[in-house]
Amino acid sequence: MSSTTPLLDVAGLTKHFPIMGGFPIRRKIGAVQAVDGLDFSVAEGESLGLVGESGCGKSTTGRLITRLLEPTGGRISYRGKDISHASRRELAPIRSEIQMIFQDPYASLNPRQTVGKIISGPMEINDVNPPGGREKRVRELLETVGLNPEHYNRFPHEFSGGQRQRIGVARALALEPKLIVADEPVSALDVSIQAQVVNLLQKLQQELGIAFVFIAHDLAVVRHFSQRVAVMYLGRIVEIADRDELYGNPRHPYTRALLSAVPEVSPDDTPTRERIRLAGDVPSPVNPPSGCRFRTRCWKATDKCASETPPLARVDGSRAGHLTACHYPEAAGDPGEEIILDPGIAAAGSGTDTVVAKD
Amino acid sequence: MFRFLARRIVGAAVILLIISALVFVLFYTAPRDPARVACGKVCTPETLALVRKNLGIADPVPVQYWHWLQAVFVGRDYPSYGHCPAPCLGYSFQNREPVFGTIVDRFPTTLSLSIGSAVVFLIFGVGTGMLAAVKQGKSMDKIASSASLVGSSLQIYILGPVAMYFLTDQLHLLQRPTYTPFTQNPAAWFTGLLLPWLVLSVIFTANYTRMSRSQLVETLSEDYVRTARAKGLPRRTVFFRFAWRGAMGPIVTIFGLDLGVLLGGAIITEKTFSLQGIGALSVKAVATNDLPTLLGVVMVAAGAIVVLNIVVDAVYALIDPRVRLA
Amino acid sequence: MSSTPFLSVRDLRVHFSTEDGMVKAVDGLSFDLAHGKTLGIVGESGSGKSVTNLAVLGLHHPDHTEVSGEILLDGQDLLTATERELERLRGNKMAMIFQDALASLSPYHSIGRQIGETYRKHTGASKRDARARAVEMLRKVGIPQPDLRVDDYPHQFSGGMRQRAMIAMALVCNPELLIADEPTTALDVTVQAQIMDLLKELQQETGTSIIFITHDLGVIADIADDVLVMYGGKCVERGTKQEVLRAPQHPYTWGLLGSMPTLEGDVDVPLSPIPGTPPSLLNPPTGCRFHPRCTFAEQVGGGRCAAEQPPLELVEGRGAACHLTGEQRARFSADRAAARAH
């Protein structure tokens, strides 16, 4: 990262959703700690990938950045301006620069509006009058995202899922944004269509210089799209690094487990990747584990992990900019042994695959 | 469960309090003066004041309200009637009877009407709905659907007199509606109320047919119904053990609301069939500026609706384990 | 492989009548599955992969579905079997697990009851024995404290545990055929990996034949012995996993592989998606159903792809339904592999 202010800078970003209850008077009795102290930044034109499993807070993060949600704590700066608690009016000029693409191409388009109306909507709201008129601009946008400009007057239901996602992209592009937050933009699409949309987004990023926060659970898609990747677990970033570093030299046990779990498209029965099988699911964000939140599923956890939250910092053997939140980071580069923590697999196994724990 | 009940009972009490206060306020914003009416044609200011005092409306409205509340919980001493014991709703301005006694007298009629017709429409409505759902798209389904559409567009004050004219006066199939207490003569109770039950049911059955049909059709397409079939369970078992269970929740909820509608609609029903329940009582109370009776009727009806809603929610939680009572 | 296959599907057709016309969801599908083997069926939405398997179990509504062809399970034709006979087979000799475990388990009954119900139906066991069996099955699929969790309801389980419970329910009567319809699609990767391993371990233990339906070639590579690629209600390519993944023969399979980003590939090479969108099954394209999206149709020439349906010619269970000559396929397949290796 250069010394200039990044496009987006997030420090200590926190969002807790209150849980109401109690008797006789309803009050806050707890909180879903959806996002708990995130630090990251996005440079102009850069694509940052946010990966993690369900409940890790990646979508909430996206909604905080676009200020669809107001953070409970921390700071979001856009071009050096603090927008964490900005009012609607203060946000207005920024809203046009930060756009969002949603996961569900069916639910995120108004079925009663024509495509032209949907895409020109942001221009109308922000009173933007492009040269040549809005309709001309919409037609250009349709062409940019690979749709027929003649389809201006059609309705969303006349399009397939992939085409609808293109409409969503065109809408996001209408105000010439500097930053697009894409929340699982391809996960609802078929594989062959997924690739079309990924390529489209990639083209936009390169040609228009738009920065992306790309939120997805699919590690391979994120790897393909993002220059820098942050791995989230239960509301926190556990590791963040450049693409090659993160995928080639993961230091956090969770990142390792996550990567090893991605099925390989390989015809051979002997896997080339290490095999780590965690036990159980992600714990509830209502009562997250103390200290390191991954410790309940980690094979290396000690008492220290329960009492001390590991800071997100550079660990020995990592390159600059590669930050890992772990007390016992994995050794650089070495593919580990097989680690099977799952009782079902361990029990059903022939005996060779019983619990193996590295120290 | 305990916490649920505690919370809901407190909530119910608050609601009833608000309702009673509202009735008080509304009553006194009306221009007519009950004392004036009770006083008669020749009325000197002195007699008027006396009447006021006797009716217990000489005090300012908030004080009156306070007295009324006190009477409900601890009873009240009236200068002219003497002591009125604890759940005291006062004395009628009109006939000087204790309101509580009148309501105890009248309420069974309304309750019999409502519960009886509810039983009939539940059996018929849900039954035809189930049939229609099973025979989806076939003629049985279409007949049930169109019949229910006709039924739900009818109104009691049209259907009631028509039914009475044909079924009673012309064909002599059913008795003219009368109320005999169940404890006195169950057979007479039954035959006396059969006509209103049927008439009320025609209207409600329709709704239940449509609703249970659509609910069942929806649950029949649920994944877990498919799973049950994939387990090798026969269609009928799947229908009754799985689909039916899923459809029941929403029906119970609507049923709870409809019981309220039945009680609230008692005014029209009782007028149509010339029965003397609390609906008829409330009409009269309004017409005669009889505040204690009006308040009493409103409170009893509201109380019944609130209690029924608590029961419905508890039943829903029994049906669906995902619903947590809190 | 030598004797008659355990499951044999011949010329299966599943047609739905809808208001808009006849939907040919599956149109002439044939495949075999041997004892203890896993057949992976890959395809995108609308390819007919789920419809095929509901047909095997006989779960299509007879009123608006026409199923024809032949489905032989251990020699018994399931399409001519009576409803009673099918009920005896379902959950017993053949079982199914579904994608969305939360929706597929009844919210109104405890996990233990749902597992025990299948067991009781097919073995006539007492309630008590069925419960004990449910606990045993839950332990087997790796649910911690199974004797306590057996009385829980599905909503009290996490996503991964629900899918385990589904598997326990499907396997409670030791079925010889297990159909798994995208069982891991809705799960997180780490949980998916657990479930896949579990299925493989359980298969080794019980020798169950598995049909595994998925859209993910990575999952196929992990679990399948044989692969069947479906497109628009038809099988476009069949073979062993090694054959299909190492030297795919059909342009659609090439397209699928080219569309998938991997953890190893070169990130600077853009993905090569399949152009266009999946076909409408109401008005499927003439000729080869893939031809409107196929970049190789010109290579065949003469408009043959649009005019003629390519037959699926199999040599020892291996083949693809494409008008390209064997030589052309081999060449393009090799080109593709070389391009990806870069």
PDB file of N, CA and C in Angstrom, chain A residues 53-54 160 190-193 195-196 198-199 220-221 223-224 243 247 258-259 261-269 273 275 277-281 297 342 344-345 348-349 353, chain C residues 44-45 142 158-161 164 188-194 197 201 215 218-219 221 241-242 245-246 257 259-265 267 269 271 273-277 293:
ATOM      1  N   GLU A  53     -16.986 -18.662   6.516  1.00  0.00           N
ATOM      2  CA  GLU A  53     -18.170 -19.508   6.483  1.00  0.00           C
ATOM      3  C   GLU A  53     -19.366 -18.740   7.017  1.00  0.00           C
ATOM      4  N   SER A  54     -20.528 -19.367   6.967  1.00  0.00           N
ATOM      5  CA  SER A  54     -21.731 -18.670   7.399  1.00  0.00           C
ATOM      6  C   SER A  54     -21.558 -18.211   8.849  1.00  0.00           C
ATOM      7  N   SER A 160     -32.826 -14.531 -17.384  1.00  0.00           N
ATOM      8  CA  SER A 160     -32.347 -15.655 -16.585  1.00  0.00           C
ATOM      9  C   SER A 160     -31.556 -15.113 -15.404  1.00  0.00           C
ATOM     10  N   ASP A 190     -25.473 -20.805 -11.601  1.00  0.00           N
ATOM     11  CA  ASP A 190     -24.889 -22.045 -12.078  1.00  0.00           C
ATOM     12  C   ASP A 190     -23.426 -21.832 -12.441  1.00  0.00           C
ATOM     13  N   VAL A 191     -22.656 -22.916 -12.369  1.00  0.00           N
ATOM     14  CA  VAL A 191     -21.206 -22.818 -12.587  1.00  0.00           C
ATOM     15  C   VAL A 191     -20.860 -22.089 -13.880  1.00  0.00           C
ATOM     16  N   SER A 192     -21.536 -22.473 -14.973  1.00  0.00           N
ATOM     17  CA  SER A 192     -21.163 -21.893 -16.267  1.00  0.00           C
ATOM     18  C   SER A 192     -21.492 -20.407 -16.317  1.00  0.00           C
ATOM     19  N   ILE A 193     -22.527 -19.998 -15.585  1.00  0.00           N
ATOM     20  CA  ILE A 193     -22.952 -18.602 -15.569  1.00  0.00           C
ATOM     21  C   ILE A 193     -22.078 -17.806 -14.599  1.00  0.00           C
ATOM     22  N   ALA A 195     -18.995 -18.116 -14.050  1.00  0.00           N
ATOM     23  CA  ALA A 195     -17.763 -17.696 -14.709  1.00  0.00           C
ATOM     24  C   ALA A 195     -18.008 -16.461 -15.571  1.00  0.00           C
ATOM     25  N   GLN A 196     -19.180 -16.395 -16.224  1.00  0.00           N
ATOM     26  CA  GLN A 196     -19.494 -15.214 -17.043  1.00  0.00           C
ATOM     27  C   GLN A 196     -19.488 -13.959 -16.183  1.00  0.00           C
ATOM     28  N   VAL A 198     -18.144 -13.513 -13.148  1.00  0.00           N
ATOM     29  CA  VAL A 198     -16.811 -13.232 -12.594  1.00  0.00           C
ATOM     30  C   VAL A 198     -15.964 -12.503 -13.636  1.00  0.00           C
ATOM     31  N   ASN A 199     -15.991 -13.002 -14.862  1.00  0.00           N
ATOM     32  CA  ASN A 199     -15.215 -12.357 -15.914  1.00  0.00           C
ATOM     33  C   ASN A 199     -15.668 -10.926 -16.158  1.00  0.00           C
ATOM     34  N   ALA A 220     -12.078 -20.452  -4.104  1.00  0.00           N
ATOM     35  CA  ALA A 220     -11.482 -20.444  -5.439  1.00  0.00           C
ATOM     36  C   ALA A 220     -11.922 -19.199  -6.209  1.00  0.00           C
ATOM     37  N   VAL A 221     -13.180 -18.819  -6.072  1.00  0.00           N
ATOM     38  CA  VAL A 221     -13.676 -17.629  -6.765  1.00  0.00           C
ATOM     39  C   VAL A 221     -12.959 -16.389  -6.231  1.00  0.00           C
ATOM     40  N   ARG A 223     -10.061 -16.240  -4.836  1.00  0.00           N
ATOM     41  CA  ARG A 223      -8.666 -16.270  -5.277  1.00  0.00           C
ATOM     42  C   ARG A 223      -8.563 -15.724  -6.693  1.00  0.00           C
ATOM     43  N   HIS A 224      -9.540 -16.087  -7.501  1.00  0.00           N
ATOM     44  CA  HIS A 224      -9.514 -15.665  -8.881  1.00  0.00           C
ATOM     45  C   HIS A 224      -9.720 -14.164  -9.010  1.00  0.00           C
ATOM     46  N   ARG A 243      -2.912 -12.313  -2.186  1.00  0.00           N
ATOM     47  CA  ARG A 243      -3.455 -13.569  -2.678  1.00  0.00           C
ATOM     48  C   ARG A 243      -2.444 -14.712  -2.608  1.00  0.00           C
ATOM     49  N   TYR A 247      -2.895 -17.964  -0.061  1.00  0.00           N
ATOM     50  CA  TYR A 247      -3.210 -19.309  -0.565  1.00  0.00           C
ATOM     51  C   TYR A 247      -1.972 -20.200  -0.583  1.00  0.00           C
ATOM     52  N   LEU A 258      -9.632 -24.417   6.106  1.00  0.00           N
ATOM     53  CA  LEU A 258     -10.571 -23.965   5.084  1.00  0.00           C
ATOM     54  C   LEU A 258     -10.062 -24.371   3.700  1.00  0.00           C
ATOM     55  N   LEU A 259      -8.799 -24.126   3.445  1.00  0.00           N
ATOM     56  CA  LEU A 259      -8.232 -24.448   2.135  1.00  0.00           C
ATOM     57  C   LEU A 259      -8.220 -25.952   1.907  1.00  0.00           C
ATOM     58  N   ALA A 261     -10.257 -28.025   2.906  1.00  0.00           N
ATOM     59  CA  ALA A 261     -11.607 -28.575   2.765  1.00  0.00           C
ATOM     60  C   ALA A 261     -12.180 -28.367   1.369  1.00  0.00           C
ATOM     61  N   VAL A 262     -11.566 -27.478   0.591  1.00  0.00           N
ATOM     62  CA  VAL A 262     -12.092 -27.227  -0.756  1.00  0.00           C
ATOM     63  C   VAL A 262     -11.838 -28.456  -1.620  1.00  0.00           C
ATOM     64  N   PRO A 263     -12.894 -29.033  -2.187  1.00  0.00           N
ATOM     65  CA  PRO A 263     -12.662 -30.228  -2.994  1.00  0.00           C
ATOM     66  C   PRO A 263     -11.862 -29.905  -4.249  1.00  0.00           C
ATOM     67  N   GLU A 264     -10.954 -30.809  -4.583  1.00  0.00           N
ATOM     68  CA  GLU A 264     -10.078 -30.610  -5.718  1.00  0.00           C
ATOM     69  C   GLU A 264     -10.654 -31.274  -6.956  1.00  0.00           C
ATOM     70  N   VAL A 265     -10.596 -30.601  -8.079  1.00  0.00           N
ATOM     71  CA  VAL A 265     -11.046 -31.246  -9.304  1.00  0.00           C
ATOM     72  C   VAL A 265      -9.873 -32.044  -9.860  1.00  0.00           C
ATOM     73  N   SER A 266      -9.651 -33.188  -9.240  1.00  0.00           N
ATOM     74  CA  SER A 266      -8.532 -33.995  -9.687  1.00  0.00           C
ATOM     75  C   SER A 266      -9.011 -35.428  -9.822  1.00  0.00           C
ATOM     76  N   PRO A 267      -8.649 -36.080 -10.918  1.00  0.00           N
ATOM     77  CA  PRO A 267      -9.139 -37.433 -11.133  1.00  0.00           C
ATOM     78  C   PRO A 267      -8.470 -38.467 -10.219  1.00  0.00           C
ATOM     79  N   ASP A 268      -7.420 -38.069  -9.550  1.00  0.00           N
ATOM     80  CA  ASP A 268      -6.686 -39.049  -8.757  1.00  0.00           C
ATOM     81  C   ASP A 268      -7.277 -39.182  -7.360  1.00  0.00           C
ATOM     82  N   ASP A 269      -7.197 -40.388  -6.852  1.00  0.00           N
ATOM     83  CA  ASP A 269      -7.787 -40.619  -5.549  1.00  0.00           C
ATOM     84  C   ASP A 269      -6.867 -40.198  -4.410  1.00  0.00           C
ATOM     85  N   ARG A 273      -3.427 -32.283  -1.580  1.00  0.00           N
ATOM     86  CA  ARG A 273      -3.437 -31.320  -0.487  1.00  0.00           C
ATOM     87  C   ARG A 273      -3.516 -32.026   0.853  1.00  0.00           C
ATOM     88  N   ARG A 275      -4.982 -32.912   4.523  1.00  0.00           N
ATOM     89  CA  ARG A 275      -6.368 -33.168   4.850  1.00  0.00           C
ATOM     90  C   ARG A 275      -6.597 -32.798   6.312  1.00  0.00           C
ATOM     91  N   ARG A 277      -9.731 -32.119   8.911  1.00  0.00           N
ATOM     92  CA  ARG A 277     -11.171 -32.183   9.092  1.00  0.00           C
ATOM     93  C   ARG A 277     -11.526 -31.675  10.473  1.00  0.00           C
ATOM     94  N   LEU A 278     -12.110 -30.480  10.514  1.00  0.00           N
ATOM     95  CA  LEU A 278     -12.503 -29.904  11.790  1.00  0.00           C
ATOM     96  C   LEU A 278     -13.706 -30.643  12.327  1.00  0.00           C
ATOM     97  N   ALA A 279     -13.926 -30.514  13.622  1.00  0.00           N
ATOM     98  CA  ALA A 279     -15.122 -31.119  14.198  1.00  0.00           C
ATOM     99  C   ALA A 279     -16.203 -30.057  14.309  1.00  0.00           C
ATOM    100  N   GLY A 280     -17.428 -30.462  14.073  1.00  0.00           N
ATOM    101  CA  GLY A 280     -18.575 -29.604  14.344  1.00  0.00           C
ATOM    102  C   GLY A 280     -18.673 -28.377  13.466  1.00  0.00           C
ATOM    103  N   ASP A 281     -19.587 -27.484  13.870  1.00  0.00           N
ATOM    104  CA  ASP A 281     -19.845 -26.273  13.103  1.00  0.00           C
ATOM    105  C   ASP A 281     -19.287 -25.056  13.844  1.00  0.00           C
ATOM    106  N   ARG A 297     -12.342 -25.151  17.931  1.00  0.00           N
ATOM    107  CA  ARG A 297     -12.260 -26.140  16.853  1.00  0.00           C
ATOM    108  C   ARG A 297     -10.808 -26.356  16.425  1.00  0.00           C
ATOM    109  N   ASP A 342     -12.959 -34.761  13.532  1.00  0.00           N
ATOM    110  CA  ASP A 342     -14.369 -35.089  13.491  1.00  0.00           C
ATOM    111  C   ASP A 342     -14.620 -36.478  14.074  1.00  0.00           C
ATOM    112  N   GLY A 344     -17.215 -38.431  13.979  1.00  0.00           N
ATOM    113  CA  GLY A 344     -17.908 -39.358  13.084  1.00  0.00           C
ATOM    114  C   GLY A 344     -16.940 -40.019  12.120  1.00  0.00           C
ATOM    115  N   ILE A 345     -16.076 -39.204  11.511  1.00  0.00           N
ATOM    116  CA  ILE A 345     -15.127 -39.739  10.542  1.00  0.00           C
ATOM    117  C   ILE A 345     -14.099 -40.599  11.271  1.00  0.00           C
ATOM    118  N   ALA A 348     -15.788 -43.891  12.295  1.00  0.00           N
ATOM    119  CA  ALA A 348     -16.132 -44.774  11.186  1.00  0.00           C
ATOM    120  C   ALA A 348     -14.882 -45.257  10.461  1.00  0.00           C
ATOM    121  N   GLY A 349     -13.776 -44.579  10.674  1.00  0.00           N
ATOM    122  CA  GLY A 349     -12.552 -44.904   9.951  1.00  0.00           C
ATOM    123  C   GLY A 349     -11.997 -46.258  10.326  1.00  0.00           C
ATOM    124  N   ASP A 353      -7.095 -43.473  10.515  1.00  0.00           N
ATOM    125  CA  ASP A 353      -7.405 -42.049  10.481  1.00  0.00           C
ATOM    126  C   ASP A 353      -7.872 -41.515  11.829  1.00  0.00           C
TER     127      ASP A 353
ATOM    128  N   GLU C  44     -26.185 -28.709 -14.208  1.00  0.00           N
ATOM    129  CA  GLU C  44     -26.608 -27.444 -13.631  1.00  0.00           C
ATOM    130  C   GLU C  44     -28.102 -27.499 -13.381  1.00  0.00           C
ATOM    131  N   SER C  45     -28.657 -26.385 -12.881  1.00  0.00           N
ATOM    132  CA  SER C  45     -30.086 -26.405 -12.599  1.00  0.00           C
ATOM    133  C   SER C  45     -30.856 -26.666 -13.886  1.00  0.00           C
ATOM    134  N   GLY C 142     -21.583 -39.265  14.052  1.00  0.00           N
ATOM    135  CA  GLY C 142     -20.743 -38.288  14.722  1.00  0.00           C
ATOM    136  C   GLY C 142     -21.463 -37.154  15.414  1.00  0.00           C
ATOM    137  N   SER C 158     -27.345 -27.688  14.440  1.00  0.00           N
ATOM    138  CA  SER C 158     -26.677 -26.809  13.483  1.00  0.00           C
ATOM    139  C   SER C 158     -26.794 -27.431  12.089  1.00  0.00           C
ATOM    140  N   GLY C 159     -26.431 -26.653  11.074  1.00  0.00           N
ATOM    141  CA  GLY C 159     -26.585 -27.103   9.691  1.00  0.00           C
ATOM    142  C   GLY C 159     -25.900 -28.432   9.422  1.00  0.00           C
ATOM    143  N   GLY C 160     -24.663 -28.547   9.873  1.00  0.00           N
ATOM    144  CA  GLY C 160     -23.920 -29.772   9.634  1.00  0.00           C
ATOM    145  C   GLY C 160     -24.540 -30.954  10.371  1.00  0.00           C
ATOM    146  N   MET C 161     -24.988 -30.705  11.590  1.00  0.00           N
ATOM    147  CA  MET C 161     -25.588 -31.790  12.376  1.00  0.00           C
ATOM    148  C   MET C 161     -26.894 -32.258  11.770  1.00  0.00           C
ATOM    149  N   ARG C 164     -26.115 -34.550   9.064  1.00  0.00           N
ATOM    150  CA  ARG C 164     -25.731 -35.836   9.651  1.00  0.00           C
ATOM    151  C   ARG C 164     -26.968 -36.624  10.075  1.00  0.00           C
ATOM    152  N   ASP C 188     -21.212 -25.168   4.687  1.00  0.00           N
ATOM    153  CA  ASP C 188     -19.915 -24.507   4.599  1.00  0.00           C
ATOM    154  C   ASP C 188     -18.859 -25.522   4.183  1.00  0.00           C
ATOM    155  N   VAL C 189     -17.773 -25.024   3.581  1.00  0.00           N
ATOM    156  CA  VAL C 189     -16.765 -25.970   3.064  1.00  0.00           C
ATOM    157  C   VAL C 189     -16.206 -26.908   4.117  1.00  0.00           C
ATOM    158  N   THR C 190     -15.908 -26.381   5.308  1.00  0.00           N
ATOM    159  CA  THR C 190     -15.297 -27.279   6.294  1.00  0.00           C
ATOM    160  C   THR C 190     -16.291 -28.365   6.703  1.00  0.00           C
ATOM    161  N   VAL C 191     -17.561 -27.993   6.750  1.00  0.00           N
ATOM    162  CA  VAL C 191     -18.584 -28.978   7.105  1.00  0.00           C
ATOM    163  C   VAL C 191     -18.818 -29.920   5.930  1.00  0.00           C
ATOM    164  N   GLN C 192     -18.793 -29.379   4.727  1.00  0.00           N
ATOM    165  CA  GLN C 192     -18.943 -30.209   3.534  1.00  0.00           C
ATOM    166  C   GLN C 192     -17.875 -31.301   3.521  1.00  0.00           C
ATOM    167  N   ALA C 193     -16.647 -30.914   3.832  1.00  0.00           N
ATOM    168  CA  ALA C 193     -15.564 -31.886   3.830  1.00  0.00           C
ATOM    169  C   ALA C 193     -15.833 -32.991   4.852  1.00  0.00           C
ATOM    170  N   GLN C 194     -16.359 -32.594   6.012  1.00  0.00           N
ATOM    171  CA  GLN C 194     -16.692 -33.596   7.029  1.00  0.00           C
ATOM    172  C   GLN C 194     -17.741 -34.578   6.522  1.00  0.00           C
ATOM    173  N   ASP C 197     -16.431 -36.983   3.800  1.00  0.00           N
ATOM    174  CA  ASP C 197     -15.613 -38.043   4.383  1.00  0.00           C
ATOM    175  C   ASP C 197     -16.494 -39.064   5.097  1.00  0.00           C
ATOM    176  N   GLU C 201     -16.687 -43.019   4.387  1.00  0.00           N
ATOM    177  CA  GLU C 201     -16.392 -44.010   5.428  1.00  0.00           C
ATOM    178  C   GLU C 201     -17.566 -44.963   5.605  1.00  0.00           C
ATOM    179  N   HIS C 215     -23.548 -30.179  -8.578  1.00  0.00           N
ATOM    180  CA  HIS C 215     -23.176 -29.326  -9.696  1.00  0.00           C
ATOM    181  C   HIS C 215     -21.680 -29.063  -9.630  1.00  0.00           C
ATOM    182  N   GLY C 218     -15.643 -30.652  -8.290  1.00  0.00           N
ATOM    183  CA  GLY C 218     -14.697 -30.947  -7.226  1.00  0.00           C
ATOM    184  C   GLY C 218     -15.245 -32.026  -6.296  1.00  0.00           C
ATOM    185  N   VAL C 219     -16.525 -31.901  -5.989  1.00  0.00           N
ATOM    186  CA  VAL C 219     -17.176 -32.887  -5.131  1.00  0.00           C
ATOM    187  C   VAL C 219     -17.200 -34.247  -5.818  1.00  0.00           C
ATOM    188  N   ALA C 221     -15.078 -35.279  -8.024  1.00  0.00           N
ATOM    189  CA  ALA C 221     -13.724 -35.827  -8.018  1.00  0.00           C
ATOM    190  C   ALA C 221     -13.424 -36.481  -6.682  1.00  0.00           C
ATOM    191  N   LYS C 241     -14.546 -41.724 -13.338  1.00  0.00           N
ATOM    192  CA  LYS C 241     -14.113 -40.389 -12.896  1.00  0.00           C
ATOM    193  C   LYS C 241     -12.801 -40.008 -13.571  1.00  0.00           C
ATOM    194  N   GLN C 242     -11.866 -40.978 -13.600  1.00  0.00           N
ATOM    195  CA  GLN C 242     -10.562 -40.696 -14.196  1.00  0.00           C
ATOM    196  C   GLN C 242     -10.727 -40.302 -15.654  1.00  0.00           C
ATOM    197  N   LEU C 245     -12.616 -36.782 -15.993  1.00  0.00           N
ATOM    198  CA  LEU C 245     -11.871 -35.610 -15.529  1.00  0.00           C
ATOM    199  C   LEU C 245     -10.522 -35.465 -16.234  1.00  0.00           C
ATOM    200  N   ARG C 246      -9.931 -36.586 -16.619  1.00  0.00           N
ATOM    201  CA  ARG C 246      -8.614 -36.502 -17.234  1.00  0.00           C
ATOM    202  C   ARG C 246      -8.733 -36.138 -18.717  1.00  0.00           C
ATOM    203  N   LEU C 257     -15.534 -27.439 -16.837  1.00  0.00           N
ATOM    204  CA  LEU C 257     -14.206 -27.416 -16.233  1.00  0.00           C
ATOM    205  C   LEU C 257     -13.549 -26.046 -16.414  1.00  0.00           C
ATOM    206  N   SER C 259     -15.044 -23.255 -16.571  1.00  0.00           N
ATOM    207  CA  SER C 259     -15.749 -22.220 -15.823  1.00  0.00           C
ATOM    208  C   SER C 259     -15.334 -22.184 -14.369  1.00  0.00           C
ATOM    209  N   MET C 260     -14.743 -23.291 -13.900  1.00  0.00           N
ATOM    210  CA  MET C 260     -14.485 -23.402 -12.464  1.00  0.00           C
ATOM    211  C   MET C 260     -13.135 -22.827 -12.086  1.00  0.00           C
ATOM    212  N   PRO C 261     -13.138 -21.797 -11.257  1.00  0.00           N
ATOM    213  CA  PRO C 261     -11.852 -21.358 -10.738  1.00  0.00           C
ATOM    214  C   PRO C 261     -11.324 -22.424  -9.771  1.00  0.00           C
ATOM    215  N   THR C 262     -10.024 -22.563  -9.681  1.00  0.00           N
ATOM    216  CA  THR C 262      -9.471 -23.558  -8.764  1.00  0.00           C
ATOM    217  C   THR C 262      -8.485 -22.884  -7.823  1.00  0.00           C
ATOM    218  N   LEU C 263      -7.975 -23.650  -6.903  1.00  0.00           N
ATOM    219  CA  LEU C 263      -6.991 -23.104  -5.967  1.00  0.00           C
ATOM    220  C   LEU C 263      -5.582 -23.164  -6.549  1.00  0.00           C
ATOM    221  N   GLU C 264      -5.456 -23.832  -7.708  1.00  0.00           N
ATOM    222  CA  GLU C 264      -4.120 -24.004  -8.268  1.00  0.00           C
ATOM    223  C   GLU C 264      -3.892 -23.211  -9.551  1.00  0.00           C
ATOM    224  N   GLY C 265      -4.983 -22.996 -10.308  1.00  0.00           N
ATOM    225  CA  GLY C 265      -4.831 -22.425 -11.652  1.00  0.00           C
ATOM    226  C   GLY C 265      -4.199 -21.043 -11.669  1.00  0.00           C
ATOM    227  N   VAL C 267      -4.161 -17.307 -12.012  1.00  0.00           N
ATOM    228  CA  VAL C 267      -5.219 -16.322 -11.809  1.00  0.00           C
ATOM    229  C   VAL C 267      -5.266 -15.280 -12.910  1.00  0.00           C
ATOM    230  N   VAL C 269      -5.158 -15.915 -16.087  1.00  0.00           N
ATOM    231  CA  VAL C 269      -5.935 -16.428 -17.216  1.00  0.00           C
ATOM    232  C   VAL C 269      -7.402 -16.318 -16.854  1.00  0.00           C
ATOM    233  N   LEU C 271     -11.353 -16.946 -16.662  1.00  0.00           N
ATOM    234  CA  LEU C 271     -12.141 -18.169 -16.758  1.00  0.00           C
ATOM    235  C   LEU C 271     -12.729 -18.241 -18.156  1.00  0.00           C
ATOM    236  N   PRO C 273     -15.951 -19.187 -19.553  1.00  0.00           N
ATOM    237  CA  PRO C 273     -17.322 -19.616 -19.302  1.00  0.00           C
ATOM    238  C   PRO C 273     -17.997 -20.156 -20.554  1.00  0.00           C
ATOM    239  N   ILE C 274     -19.097 -20.865 -20.325  1.00  0.00           N
ATOM    240  CA  ILE C 274     -19.918 -21.305 -21.445  1.00  0.00           C
ATOM    241  C   ILE C 274     -20.833 -20.125 -21.788  1.00  0.00           C
ATOM    242  N   PRO C 275     -20.836 -19.678 -23.021  1.00  0.00           N
ATOM    243  CA  PRO C 275     -21.712 -18.542 -23.351  1.00  0.00           C
ATOM    244  C   PRO C 275     -23.186 -18.946 -23.259  1.00  0.00           C
ATOM    245  N   GLY C 276     -24.040 -17.937 -23.181  1.00  0.00           N
ATOM    246  CA  GLY C 276     -25.475 -18.204 -23.216  1.00  0.00           C
ATOM    247  C   GLY C 276     -26.012 -18.744 -21.916  1.00  0.00           C
ATOM    248  N   THR C 277     -27.249 -19.225 -21.973  1.00  0.00           N
ATOM    249  CA  THR C 277     -27.916 -19.707 -20.771  1.00  0.00           C
ATOM    250  C   THR C 277     -28.463 -21.109 -21.004  1.00  0.00           C
ATOM    251  N   ARG C 293     -25.032 -23.147 -27.426  1.00  0.00           N
ATOM    252  CA  ARG C 293     -23.976 -22.601 -26.561  1.00  0.00           C
ATOM    253  C   ARG C 293     -22.602 -23.188 -26.912  1.00  0.00           C
TER     254      ARG C 293
END
